[in-house]
Short mmCIF file of C-alpha atoms and ligand atoms in Angstrom, two decimals:
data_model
loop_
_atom_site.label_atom_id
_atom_site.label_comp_id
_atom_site.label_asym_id
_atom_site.label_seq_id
_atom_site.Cartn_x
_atom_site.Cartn_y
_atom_site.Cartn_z
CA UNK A 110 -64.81 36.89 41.52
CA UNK A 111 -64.73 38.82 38.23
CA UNK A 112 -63.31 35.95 36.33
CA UNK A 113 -65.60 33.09 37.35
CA UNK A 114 -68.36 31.84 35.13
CA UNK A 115 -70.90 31.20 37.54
CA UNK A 116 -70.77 34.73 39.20
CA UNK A 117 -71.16 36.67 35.71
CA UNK A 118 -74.23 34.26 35.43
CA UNK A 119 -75.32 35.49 38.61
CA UNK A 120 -74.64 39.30 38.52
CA UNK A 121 -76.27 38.73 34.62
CA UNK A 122 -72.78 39.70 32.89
CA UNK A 123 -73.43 36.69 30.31
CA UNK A 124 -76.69 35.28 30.45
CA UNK A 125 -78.04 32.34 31.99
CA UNK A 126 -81.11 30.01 31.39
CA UNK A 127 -82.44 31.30 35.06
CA UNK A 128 -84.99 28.66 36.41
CA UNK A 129 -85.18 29.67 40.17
CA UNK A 130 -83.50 32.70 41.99
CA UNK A 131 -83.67 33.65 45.54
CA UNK A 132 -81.33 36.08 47.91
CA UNK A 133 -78.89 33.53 47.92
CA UNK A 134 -79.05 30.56 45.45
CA UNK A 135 -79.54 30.48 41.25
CA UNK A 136 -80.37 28.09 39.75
CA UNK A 137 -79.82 27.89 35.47
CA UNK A 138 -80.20 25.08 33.19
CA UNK A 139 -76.79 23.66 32.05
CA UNK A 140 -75.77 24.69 28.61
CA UNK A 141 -74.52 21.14 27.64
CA UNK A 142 -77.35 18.97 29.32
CA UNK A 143 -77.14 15.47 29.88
CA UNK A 144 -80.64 14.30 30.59
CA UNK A 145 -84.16 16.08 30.01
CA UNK A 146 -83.64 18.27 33.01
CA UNK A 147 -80.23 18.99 34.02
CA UNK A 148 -80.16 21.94 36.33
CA UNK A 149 -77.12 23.51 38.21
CA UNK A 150 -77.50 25.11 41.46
CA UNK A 151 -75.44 27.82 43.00
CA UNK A 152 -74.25 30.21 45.38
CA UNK A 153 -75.14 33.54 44.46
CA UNK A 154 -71.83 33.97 46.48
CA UNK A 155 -68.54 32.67 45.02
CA UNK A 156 -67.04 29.55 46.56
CA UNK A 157 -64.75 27.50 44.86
CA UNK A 158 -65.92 24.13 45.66
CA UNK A 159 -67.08 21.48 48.03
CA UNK A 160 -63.38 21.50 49.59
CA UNK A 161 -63.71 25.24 50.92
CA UNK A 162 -67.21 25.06 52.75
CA UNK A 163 -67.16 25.73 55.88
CA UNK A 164 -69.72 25.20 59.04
CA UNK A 165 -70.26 28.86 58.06
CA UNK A 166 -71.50 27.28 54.56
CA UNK A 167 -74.12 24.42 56.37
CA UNK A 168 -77.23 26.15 55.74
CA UNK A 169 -76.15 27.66 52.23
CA UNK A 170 -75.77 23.98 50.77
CA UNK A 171 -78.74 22.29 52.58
CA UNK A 172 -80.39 25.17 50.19
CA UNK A 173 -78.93 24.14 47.32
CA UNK A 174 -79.93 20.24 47.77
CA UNK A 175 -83.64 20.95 49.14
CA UNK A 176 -84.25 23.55 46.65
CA UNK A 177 -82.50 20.72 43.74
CA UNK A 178 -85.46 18.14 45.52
CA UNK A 179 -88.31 21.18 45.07
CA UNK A 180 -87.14 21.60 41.09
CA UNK A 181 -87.16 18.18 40.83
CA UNK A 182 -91.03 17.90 42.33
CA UNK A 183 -92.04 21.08 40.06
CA UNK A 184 -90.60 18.88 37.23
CA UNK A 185 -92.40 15.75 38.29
CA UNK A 186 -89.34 13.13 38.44
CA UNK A 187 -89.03 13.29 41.95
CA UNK A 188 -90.75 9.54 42.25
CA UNK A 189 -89.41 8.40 39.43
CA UNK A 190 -85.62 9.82 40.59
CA UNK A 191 -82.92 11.60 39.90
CA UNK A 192 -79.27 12.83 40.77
CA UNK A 193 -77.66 15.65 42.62
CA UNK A 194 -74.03 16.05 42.24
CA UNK A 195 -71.02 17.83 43.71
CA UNK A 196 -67.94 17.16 41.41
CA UNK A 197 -65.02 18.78 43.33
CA UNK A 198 -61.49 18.99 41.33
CA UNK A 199 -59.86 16.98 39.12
CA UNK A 200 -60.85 13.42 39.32
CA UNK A 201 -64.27 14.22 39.55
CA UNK A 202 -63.94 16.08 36.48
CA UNK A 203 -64.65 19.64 37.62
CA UNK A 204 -64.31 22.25 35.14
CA UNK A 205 -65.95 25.11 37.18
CA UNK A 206 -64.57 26.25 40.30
CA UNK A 207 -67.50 27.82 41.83
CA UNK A 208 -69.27 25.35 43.32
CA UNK A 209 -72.45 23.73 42.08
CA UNK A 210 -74.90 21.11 42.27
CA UNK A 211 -75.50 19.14 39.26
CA UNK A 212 -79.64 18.05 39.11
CA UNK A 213 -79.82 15.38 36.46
CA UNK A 214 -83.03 13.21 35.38
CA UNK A 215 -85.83 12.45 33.53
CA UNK A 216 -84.08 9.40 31.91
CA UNK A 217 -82.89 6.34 33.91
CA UNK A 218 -78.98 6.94 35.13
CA UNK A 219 -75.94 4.51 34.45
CA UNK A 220 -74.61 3.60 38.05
CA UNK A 221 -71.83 3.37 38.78
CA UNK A 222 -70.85 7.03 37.21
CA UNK A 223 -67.60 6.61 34.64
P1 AMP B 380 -68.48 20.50 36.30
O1 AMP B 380 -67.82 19.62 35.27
O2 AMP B 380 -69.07 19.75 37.45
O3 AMP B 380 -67.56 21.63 36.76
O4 AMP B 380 -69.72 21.15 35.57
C1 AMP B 380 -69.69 22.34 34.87
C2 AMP B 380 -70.96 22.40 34.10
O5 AMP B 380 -71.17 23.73 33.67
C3 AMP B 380 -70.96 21.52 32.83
O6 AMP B 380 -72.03 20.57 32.92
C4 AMP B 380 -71.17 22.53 31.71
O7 AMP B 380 -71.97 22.03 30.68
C5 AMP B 380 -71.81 23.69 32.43
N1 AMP B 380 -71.63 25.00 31.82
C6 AMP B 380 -70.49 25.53 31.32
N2 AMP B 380 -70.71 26.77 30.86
C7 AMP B 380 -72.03 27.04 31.10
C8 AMP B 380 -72.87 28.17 30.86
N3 AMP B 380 -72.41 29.30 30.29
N4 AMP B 380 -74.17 28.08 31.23
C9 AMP B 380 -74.66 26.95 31.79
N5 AMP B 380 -73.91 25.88 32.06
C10 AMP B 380 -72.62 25.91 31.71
ZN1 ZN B 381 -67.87 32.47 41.25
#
């Protein structure tokens, strides 16, 4: 989509703070992080959010949470814990329709979220 954020990060039209890449999933630090590592995980292909997935989709987002658990080990805060987020539209405060996996930690996390 030539408008979306996330796909000019992955075709490298603006840049990105890349911290994993593969055939199908980036993955790019967030530019307004709120904990020590706060990574976002994508599609390399555009989808708008957690409402259009598809069966189709399965395997694509089991790759985005295992590969959020494997940046998480690399980082060391895997025992210690962390988040992984989908927001999807408005109440959940999504501001970036393509969709993306928020990996948050290395601090301790309010719960319940606000
Ligand atoms: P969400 O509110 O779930 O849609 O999350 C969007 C996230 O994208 C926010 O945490 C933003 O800080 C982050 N973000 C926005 N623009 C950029 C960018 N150019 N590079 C990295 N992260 C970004
Ligand atoms: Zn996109």
């Amino acid at each position: 989509m030539s408008d979306c954020l996330f796909c000019k990060i992955v075709s490298r039209e603006i840049p990105g703070s890349i911290v994993y890449e593969d055939d199908r999933v980036l993955a790019f630090n967030d530019i307004n992080p709120q904990a020590p590592t706060h990574v976002l995980l994508v599609p390399k292909r555009h989808l708008a959010s957690l409402n259009e997935a598809t069966a189709d989709d399965d395997r694509l987002i089991g790759e985005l949470v295992r590969r959020a658990a494997a940046i998480a080990a690399e980082r060391g805060i895997s025992a210690g814990g962390y988040r992984t987020v989908f927001n999807t539209n408005r109440d959940a405060g999504q501001t970036v329709f393509h969709i993306h996996l928020h990996l948050i930690g290395g601090r301790g996390l309010a719960w319940p979220p606000g």
